[in-house]
PDB file of C-alpha atoms in Angstrom:
ATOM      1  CA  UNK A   4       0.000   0.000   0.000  1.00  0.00           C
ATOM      2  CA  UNK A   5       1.258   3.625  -0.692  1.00  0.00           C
ATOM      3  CA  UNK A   6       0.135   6.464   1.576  1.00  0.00           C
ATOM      4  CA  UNK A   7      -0.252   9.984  -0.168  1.00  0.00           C
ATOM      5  CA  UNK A   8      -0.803  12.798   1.906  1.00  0.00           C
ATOM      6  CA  UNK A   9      -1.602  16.624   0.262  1.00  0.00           C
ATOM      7  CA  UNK A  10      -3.563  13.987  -2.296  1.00  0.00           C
ATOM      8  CA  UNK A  11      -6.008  16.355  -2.735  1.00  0.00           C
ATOM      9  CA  UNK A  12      -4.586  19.022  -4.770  1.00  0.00           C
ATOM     10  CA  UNK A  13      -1.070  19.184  -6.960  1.00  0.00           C
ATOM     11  CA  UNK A  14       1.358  16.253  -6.970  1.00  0.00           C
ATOM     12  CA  UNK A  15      -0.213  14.342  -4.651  1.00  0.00           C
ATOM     13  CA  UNK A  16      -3.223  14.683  -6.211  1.00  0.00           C
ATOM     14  CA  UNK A  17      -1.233  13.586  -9.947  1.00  0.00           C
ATOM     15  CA  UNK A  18       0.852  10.985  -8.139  1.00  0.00           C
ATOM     16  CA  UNK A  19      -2.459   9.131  -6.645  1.00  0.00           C
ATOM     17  CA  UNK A  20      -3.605   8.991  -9.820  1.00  0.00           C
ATOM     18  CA  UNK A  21      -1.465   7.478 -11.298  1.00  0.00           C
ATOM     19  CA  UNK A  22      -0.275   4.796  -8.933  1.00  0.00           C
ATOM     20  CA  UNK A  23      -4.226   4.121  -8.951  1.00  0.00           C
ATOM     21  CA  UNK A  24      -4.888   3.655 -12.212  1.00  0.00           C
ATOM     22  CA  UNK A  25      -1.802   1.130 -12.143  1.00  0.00           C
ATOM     23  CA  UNK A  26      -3.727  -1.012  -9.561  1.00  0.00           C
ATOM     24  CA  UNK A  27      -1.966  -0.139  -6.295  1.00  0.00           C
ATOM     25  CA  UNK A  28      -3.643   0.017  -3.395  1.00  0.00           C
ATOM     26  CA  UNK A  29      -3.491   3.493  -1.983  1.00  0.00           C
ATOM     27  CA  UNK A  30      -5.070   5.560   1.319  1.00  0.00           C
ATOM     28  CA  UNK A  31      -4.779   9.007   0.779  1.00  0.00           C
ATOM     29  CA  UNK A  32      -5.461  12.193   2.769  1.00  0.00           C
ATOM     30  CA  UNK A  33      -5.816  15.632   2.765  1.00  0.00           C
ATOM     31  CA  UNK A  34      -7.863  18.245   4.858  1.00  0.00           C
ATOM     32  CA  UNK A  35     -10.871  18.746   1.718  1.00  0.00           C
ATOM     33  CA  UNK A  36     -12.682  15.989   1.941  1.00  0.00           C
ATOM     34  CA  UNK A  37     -14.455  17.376  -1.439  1.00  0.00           C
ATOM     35  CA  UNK A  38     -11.370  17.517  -3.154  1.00  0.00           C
ATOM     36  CA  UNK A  39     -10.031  13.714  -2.220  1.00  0.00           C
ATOM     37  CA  UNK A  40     -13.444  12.524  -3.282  1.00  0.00           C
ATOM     38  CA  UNK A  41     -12.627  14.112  -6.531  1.00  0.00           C
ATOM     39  CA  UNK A  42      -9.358  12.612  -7.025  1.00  0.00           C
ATOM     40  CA  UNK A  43     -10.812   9.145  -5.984  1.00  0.00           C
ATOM     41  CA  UNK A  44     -13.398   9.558  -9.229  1.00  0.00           C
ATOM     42  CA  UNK A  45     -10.769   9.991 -11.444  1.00  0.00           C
ATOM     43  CA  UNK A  46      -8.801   6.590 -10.252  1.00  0.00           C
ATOM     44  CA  UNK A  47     -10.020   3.074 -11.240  1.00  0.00           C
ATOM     45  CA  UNK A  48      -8.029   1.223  -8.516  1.00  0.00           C
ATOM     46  CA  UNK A  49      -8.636   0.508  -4.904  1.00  0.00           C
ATOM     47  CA  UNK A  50      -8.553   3.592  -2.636  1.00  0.00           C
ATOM     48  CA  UNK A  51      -9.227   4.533   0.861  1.00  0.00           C
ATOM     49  CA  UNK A  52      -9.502   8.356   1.493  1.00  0.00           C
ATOM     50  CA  UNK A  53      -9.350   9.998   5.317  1.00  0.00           C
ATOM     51  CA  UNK A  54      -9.066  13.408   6.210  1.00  0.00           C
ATOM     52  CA  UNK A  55      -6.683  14.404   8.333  1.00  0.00           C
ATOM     53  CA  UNK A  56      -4.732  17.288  10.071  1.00  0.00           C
ATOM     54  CA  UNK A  57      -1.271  16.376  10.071  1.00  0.00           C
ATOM     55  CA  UNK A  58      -0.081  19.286  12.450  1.00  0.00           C
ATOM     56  CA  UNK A  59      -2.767  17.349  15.226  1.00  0.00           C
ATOM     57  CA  UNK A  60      -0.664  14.233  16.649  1.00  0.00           C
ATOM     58  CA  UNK A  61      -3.577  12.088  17.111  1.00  0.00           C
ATOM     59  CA  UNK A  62      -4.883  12.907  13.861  1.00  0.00           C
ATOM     60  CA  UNK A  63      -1.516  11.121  12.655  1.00  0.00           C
ATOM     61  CA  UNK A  64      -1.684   8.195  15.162  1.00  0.00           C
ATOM     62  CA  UNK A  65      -5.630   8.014  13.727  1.00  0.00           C
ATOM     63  CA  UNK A  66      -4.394   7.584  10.042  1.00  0.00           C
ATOM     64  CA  UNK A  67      -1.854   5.293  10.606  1.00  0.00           C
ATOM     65  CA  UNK A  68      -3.804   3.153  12.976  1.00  0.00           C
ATOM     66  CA  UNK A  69      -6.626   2.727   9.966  1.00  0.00           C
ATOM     67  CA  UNK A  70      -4.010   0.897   8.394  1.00  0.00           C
ATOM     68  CA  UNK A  71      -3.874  -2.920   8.057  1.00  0.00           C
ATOM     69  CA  UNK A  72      -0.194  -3.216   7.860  1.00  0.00           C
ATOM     70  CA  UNK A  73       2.619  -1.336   7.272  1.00  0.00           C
ATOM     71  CA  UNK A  74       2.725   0.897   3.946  1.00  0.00           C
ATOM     72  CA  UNK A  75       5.537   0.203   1.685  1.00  0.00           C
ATOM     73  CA  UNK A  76       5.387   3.829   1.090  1.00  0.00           C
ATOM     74  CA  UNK A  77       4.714   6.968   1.993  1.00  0.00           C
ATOM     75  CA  UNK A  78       4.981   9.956   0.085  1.00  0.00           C
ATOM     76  CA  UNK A  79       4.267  13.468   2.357  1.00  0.00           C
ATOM     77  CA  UNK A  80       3.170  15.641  -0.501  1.00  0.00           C
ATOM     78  CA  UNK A  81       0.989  17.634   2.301  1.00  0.00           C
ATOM     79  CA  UNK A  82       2.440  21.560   2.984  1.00  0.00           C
ATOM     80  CA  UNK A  83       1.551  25.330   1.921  1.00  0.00           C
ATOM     81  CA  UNK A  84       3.470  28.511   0.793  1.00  0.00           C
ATOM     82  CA  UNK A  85       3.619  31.807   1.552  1.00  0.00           C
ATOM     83  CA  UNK A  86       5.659  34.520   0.038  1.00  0.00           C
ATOM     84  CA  UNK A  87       5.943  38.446   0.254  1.00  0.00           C
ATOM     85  CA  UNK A  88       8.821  40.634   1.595  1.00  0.00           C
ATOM     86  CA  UNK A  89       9.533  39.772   4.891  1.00  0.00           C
ATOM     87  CA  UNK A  90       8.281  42.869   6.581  1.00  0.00           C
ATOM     88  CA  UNK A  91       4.899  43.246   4.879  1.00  0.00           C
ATOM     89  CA  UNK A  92       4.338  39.376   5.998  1.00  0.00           C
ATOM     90  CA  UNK A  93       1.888  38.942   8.819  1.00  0.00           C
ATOM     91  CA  UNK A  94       2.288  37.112  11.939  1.00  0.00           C
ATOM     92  CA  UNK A  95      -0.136  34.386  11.903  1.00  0.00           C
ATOM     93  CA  UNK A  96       0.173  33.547   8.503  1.00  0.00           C
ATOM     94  CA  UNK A  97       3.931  32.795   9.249  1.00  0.00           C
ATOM     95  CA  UNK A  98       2.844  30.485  12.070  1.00  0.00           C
ATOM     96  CA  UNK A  99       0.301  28.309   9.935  1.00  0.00           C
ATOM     97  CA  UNK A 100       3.230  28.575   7.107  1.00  0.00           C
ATOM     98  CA  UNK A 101       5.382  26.649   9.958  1.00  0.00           C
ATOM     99  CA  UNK A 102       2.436  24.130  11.473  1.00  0.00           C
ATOM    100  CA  UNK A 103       1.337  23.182   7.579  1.00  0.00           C
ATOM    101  CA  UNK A 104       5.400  22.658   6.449  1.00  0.00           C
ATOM    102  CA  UNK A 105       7.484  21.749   9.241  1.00  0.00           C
ATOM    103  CA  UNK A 106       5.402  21.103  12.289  1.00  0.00           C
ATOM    104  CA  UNK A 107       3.238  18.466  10.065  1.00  0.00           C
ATOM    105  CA  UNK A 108       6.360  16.978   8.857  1.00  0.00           C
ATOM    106  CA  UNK A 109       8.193  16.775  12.153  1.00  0.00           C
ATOM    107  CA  UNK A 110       5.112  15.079  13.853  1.00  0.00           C
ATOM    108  CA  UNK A 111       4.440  12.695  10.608  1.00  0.00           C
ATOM    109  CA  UNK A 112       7.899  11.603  10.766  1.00  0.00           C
ATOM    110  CA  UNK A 113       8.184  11.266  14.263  1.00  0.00           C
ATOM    111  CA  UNK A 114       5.392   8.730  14.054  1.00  0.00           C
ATOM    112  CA  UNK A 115       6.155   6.699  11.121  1.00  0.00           C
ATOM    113  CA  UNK A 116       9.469   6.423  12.592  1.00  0.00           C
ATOM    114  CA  UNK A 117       8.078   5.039  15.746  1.00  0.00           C
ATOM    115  CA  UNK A 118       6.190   2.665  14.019  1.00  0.00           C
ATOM    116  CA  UNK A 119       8.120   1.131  11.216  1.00  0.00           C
ATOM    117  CA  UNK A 120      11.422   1.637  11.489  1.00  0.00           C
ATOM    118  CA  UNK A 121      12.209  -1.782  11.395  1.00  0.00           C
ATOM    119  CA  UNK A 122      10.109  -2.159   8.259  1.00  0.00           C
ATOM    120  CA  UNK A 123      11.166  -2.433   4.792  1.00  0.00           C
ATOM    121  CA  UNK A 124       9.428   1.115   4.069  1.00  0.00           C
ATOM    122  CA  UNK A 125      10.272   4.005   1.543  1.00  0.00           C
ATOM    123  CA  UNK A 126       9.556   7.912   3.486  1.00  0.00           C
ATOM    124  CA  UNK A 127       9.552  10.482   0.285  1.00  0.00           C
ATOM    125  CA  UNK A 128       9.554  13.439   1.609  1.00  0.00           C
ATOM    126  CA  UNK A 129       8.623  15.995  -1.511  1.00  0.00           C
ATOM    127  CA  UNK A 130      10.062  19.822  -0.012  1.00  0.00           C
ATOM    128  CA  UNK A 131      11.291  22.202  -2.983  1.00  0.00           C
ATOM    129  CA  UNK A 132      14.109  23.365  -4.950  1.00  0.00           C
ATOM    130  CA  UNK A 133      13.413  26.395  -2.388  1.00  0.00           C
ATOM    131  CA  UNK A 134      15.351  23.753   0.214  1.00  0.00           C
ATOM    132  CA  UNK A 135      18.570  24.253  -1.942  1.00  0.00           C
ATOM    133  CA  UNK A 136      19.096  27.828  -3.228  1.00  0.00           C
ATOM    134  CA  UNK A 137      17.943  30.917  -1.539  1.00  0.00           C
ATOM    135  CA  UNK A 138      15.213  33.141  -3.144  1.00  0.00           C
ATOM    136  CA  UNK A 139      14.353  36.339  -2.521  1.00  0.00           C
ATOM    137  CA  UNK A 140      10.570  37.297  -1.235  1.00  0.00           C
ATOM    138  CA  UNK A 141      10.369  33.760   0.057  1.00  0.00           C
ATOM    139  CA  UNK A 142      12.252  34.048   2.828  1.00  0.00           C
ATOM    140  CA  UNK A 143       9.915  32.227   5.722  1.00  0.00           C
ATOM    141  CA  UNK A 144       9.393  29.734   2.687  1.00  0.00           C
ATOM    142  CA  UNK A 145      12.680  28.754   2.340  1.00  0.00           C
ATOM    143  CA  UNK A 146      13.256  28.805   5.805  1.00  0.00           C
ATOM    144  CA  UNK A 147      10.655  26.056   6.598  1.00  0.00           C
ATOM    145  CA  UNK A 148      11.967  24.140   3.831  1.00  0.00           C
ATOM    146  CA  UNK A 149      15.630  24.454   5.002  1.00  0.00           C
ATOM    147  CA  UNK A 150      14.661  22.673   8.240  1.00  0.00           C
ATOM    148  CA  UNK A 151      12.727  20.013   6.983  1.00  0.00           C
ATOM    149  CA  UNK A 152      15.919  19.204   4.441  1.00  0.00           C
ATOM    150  CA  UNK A 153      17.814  19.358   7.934  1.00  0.00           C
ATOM    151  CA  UNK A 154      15.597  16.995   9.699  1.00  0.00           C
ATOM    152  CA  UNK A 155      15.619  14.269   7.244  1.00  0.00           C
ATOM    153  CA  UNK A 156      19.371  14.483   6.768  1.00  0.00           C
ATOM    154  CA  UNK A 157      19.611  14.259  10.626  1.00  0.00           C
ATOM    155  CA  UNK A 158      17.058  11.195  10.749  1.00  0.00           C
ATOM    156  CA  UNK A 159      18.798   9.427   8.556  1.00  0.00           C
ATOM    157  CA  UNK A 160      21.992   9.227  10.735  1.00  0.00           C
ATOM    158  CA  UNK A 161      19.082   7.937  13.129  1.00  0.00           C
ATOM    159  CA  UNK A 162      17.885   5.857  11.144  1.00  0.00           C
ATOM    160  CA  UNK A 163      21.924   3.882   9.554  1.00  0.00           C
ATOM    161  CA  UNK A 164      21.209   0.170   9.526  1.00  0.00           C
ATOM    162  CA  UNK A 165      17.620   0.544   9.938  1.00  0.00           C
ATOM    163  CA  UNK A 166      15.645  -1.135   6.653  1.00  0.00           C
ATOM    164  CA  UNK A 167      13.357   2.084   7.179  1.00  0.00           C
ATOM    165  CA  UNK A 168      14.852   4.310   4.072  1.00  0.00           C
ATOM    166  CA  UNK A 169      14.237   8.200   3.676  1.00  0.00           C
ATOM    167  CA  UNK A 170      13.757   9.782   0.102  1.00  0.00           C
ATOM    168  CA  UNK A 171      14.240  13.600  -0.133  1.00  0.00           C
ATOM    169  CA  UNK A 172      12.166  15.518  -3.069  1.00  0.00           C
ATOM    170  CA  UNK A 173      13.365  18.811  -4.344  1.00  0.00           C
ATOM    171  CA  UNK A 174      10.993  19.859  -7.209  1.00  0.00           C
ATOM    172  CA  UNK A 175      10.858  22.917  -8.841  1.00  0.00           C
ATOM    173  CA  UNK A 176       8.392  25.477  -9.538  1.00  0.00           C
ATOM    174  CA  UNK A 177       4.485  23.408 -10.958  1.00  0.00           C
ATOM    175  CA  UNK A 178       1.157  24.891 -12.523  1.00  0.00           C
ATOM    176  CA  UNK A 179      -0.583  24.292  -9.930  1.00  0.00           C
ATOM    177  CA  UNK A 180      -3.363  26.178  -7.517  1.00  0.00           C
ATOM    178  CA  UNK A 181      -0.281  26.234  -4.848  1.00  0.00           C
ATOM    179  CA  UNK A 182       0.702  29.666  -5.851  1.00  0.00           C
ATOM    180  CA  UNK A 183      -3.016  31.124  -5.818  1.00  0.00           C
ATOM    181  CA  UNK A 184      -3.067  30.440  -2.745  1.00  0.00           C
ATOM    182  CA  UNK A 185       0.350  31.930  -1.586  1.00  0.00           C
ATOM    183  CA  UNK A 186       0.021  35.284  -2.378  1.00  0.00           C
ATOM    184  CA  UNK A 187       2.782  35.260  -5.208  1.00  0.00           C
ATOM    185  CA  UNK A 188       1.314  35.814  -9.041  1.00  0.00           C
ATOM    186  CA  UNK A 189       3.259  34.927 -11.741  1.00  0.00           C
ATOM    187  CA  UNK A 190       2.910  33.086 -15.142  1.00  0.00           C
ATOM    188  CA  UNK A 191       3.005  29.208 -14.507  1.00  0.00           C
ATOM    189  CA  UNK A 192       2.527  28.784 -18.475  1.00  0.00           C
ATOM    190  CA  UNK A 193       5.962  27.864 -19.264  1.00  0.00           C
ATOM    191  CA  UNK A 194       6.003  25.795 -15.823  1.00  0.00           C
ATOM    192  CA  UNK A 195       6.092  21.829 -15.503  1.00  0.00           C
ATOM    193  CA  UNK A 196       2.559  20.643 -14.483  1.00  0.00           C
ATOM    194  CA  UNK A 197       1.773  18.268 -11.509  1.00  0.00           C
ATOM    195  CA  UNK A 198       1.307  15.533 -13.999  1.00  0.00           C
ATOM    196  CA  UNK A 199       5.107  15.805 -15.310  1.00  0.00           C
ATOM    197  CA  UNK A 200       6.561  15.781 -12.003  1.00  0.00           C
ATOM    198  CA  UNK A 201       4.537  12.761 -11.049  1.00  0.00           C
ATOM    199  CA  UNK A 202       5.682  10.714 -13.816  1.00  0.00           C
ATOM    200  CA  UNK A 203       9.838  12.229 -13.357  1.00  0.00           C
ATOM    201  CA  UNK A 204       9.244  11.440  -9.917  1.00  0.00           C
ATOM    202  CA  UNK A 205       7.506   7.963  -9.781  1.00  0.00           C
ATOM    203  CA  UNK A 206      10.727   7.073 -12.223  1.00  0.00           C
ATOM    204  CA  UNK A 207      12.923   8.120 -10.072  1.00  0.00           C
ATOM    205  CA  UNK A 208      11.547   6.191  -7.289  1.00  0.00           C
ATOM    206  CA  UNK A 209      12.464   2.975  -8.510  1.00  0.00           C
ATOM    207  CA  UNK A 210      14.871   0.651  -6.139  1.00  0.00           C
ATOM    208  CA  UNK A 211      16.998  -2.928  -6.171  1.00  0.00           C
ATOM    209  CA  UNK A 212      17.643  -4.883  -3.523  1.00  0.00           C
ATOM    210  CA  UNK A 213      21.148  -2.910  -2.668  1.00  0.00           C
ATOM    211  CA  UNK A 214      20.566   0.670  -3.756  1.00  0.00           C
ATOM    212  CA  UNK A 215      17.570   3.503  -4.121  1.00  0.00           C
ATOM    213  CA  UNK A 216      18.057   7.205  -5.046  1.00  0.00           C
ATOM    214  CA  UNK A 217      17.631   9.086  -1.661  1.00  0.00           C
ATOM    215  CA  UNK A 218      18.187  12.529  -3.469  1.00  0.00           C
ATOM    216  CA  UNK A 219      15.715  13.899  -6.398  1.00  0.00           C
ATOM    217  CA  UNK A 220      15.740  17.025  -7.929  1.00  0.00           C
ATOM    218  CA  UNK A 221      13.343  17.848 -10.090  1.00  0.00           C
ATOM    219  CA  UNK A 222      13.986  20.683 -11.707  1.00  0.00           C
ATOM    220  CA  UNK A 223      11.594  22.464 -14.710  1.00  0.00           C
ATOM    221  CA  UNK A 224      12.988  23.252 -18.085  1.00  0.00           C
TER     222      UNK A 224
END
């Protein structure tokens, strides 16, 4: 089974459609119920959908426990953005920008770690190319991203000898309805859409028995 979270919107959304379609069984979640149900009627396969908070803990220990075994993987599409000079950037929307990016993250990781880290499991964790390279009026954006690149790195000397593996994601800028609702307008026409980055990134993804790529950058032409 694969676990999507964000699936309701973007590349989650892209990615559970097309691991669907391919017959894998898949429980996704989001926080718009409307919107997962709308994914699920565009996939033939099996799917369970459950919305869920990831910045609650017991939302996460809720999801997890609807599970009948372990996932093989999980891919945490889930997070927001927000972007402006720093000073005209408002207090509270800097503190969901946190909880939705690197609160959710810490406390999904936390308990998948808990859980299965003696489990043959694949963790993707998708953050942006805004982890690597500084850019300027996204400053609080790149800052959340920046420390959940340093928490994975940091789990995975946590994690040496553990069958559990972590997979970092780094893609670049998607048409999506992400930047509507960041405050940032730009043209997306010459950007990669969700569906491309699904398919770069599901090829990626592929393992053997003695190696996986733990590093993807995706970036758009």
């Amino acid at each position: 089974m694969i676990l999507i979270t964000g699936a309701s919107s973007g590349l989650g959304a892209a990615l559970a459609n097309i691991y669907g379609n391919e017959g894998r069984s898949l429980l996704l979640t989001g926080r718009n119920e409307q919107r997962l149900a709308q994914v699920v009627s565009t996939i033939s396969g099996e799917v369970t959908t459950i919305s869920a908070d990831l910045c609650q803990s017991r939302e996460i220990s809720a999801l997890l426990d609807s599970l009948p075994q372990a996932p093989d993987t999980v891919i945490h599409c889930a997070g927001s953005g927000y972007f402006g000079a720093i000073e005209q950037q408002q207090p509270d929307s800097i503190g969901e920008l946190i909880h939705n990016n690197l609160t959710a993250t810490i406390l999904l990781l936390r308990e998948l770690v808990k859980r299965y880290r003696n489990d043959k499991i694949s963790v993707v964790v998708v953050m942006s190319t805004a982890a690597q390279v500084a850019k300027a009026g996204e400053s609080t954006y790149c800052a959340v991203k920046w420390a959940i690149r340093g928490l994975v790195e940091s789990l995975r000397l946590e994690l040496k000898g553990s069958p559990m593996k972590l997979i970092a994601v780094y893609p670049g800028g998607m048409a999506t309805d992400f930047w509507k609702t960041s405050g940032k307008e730009l043209d997306t026409s010459g950007f990669m859409t969700a569906q491309e980055a699904a398919i770069m990134l599901k090829q990626a993804l592929v393992s053997t028995d003695h190696g996986y790529v733990s590093d993807i950058t995706i970036n758009r032409a």
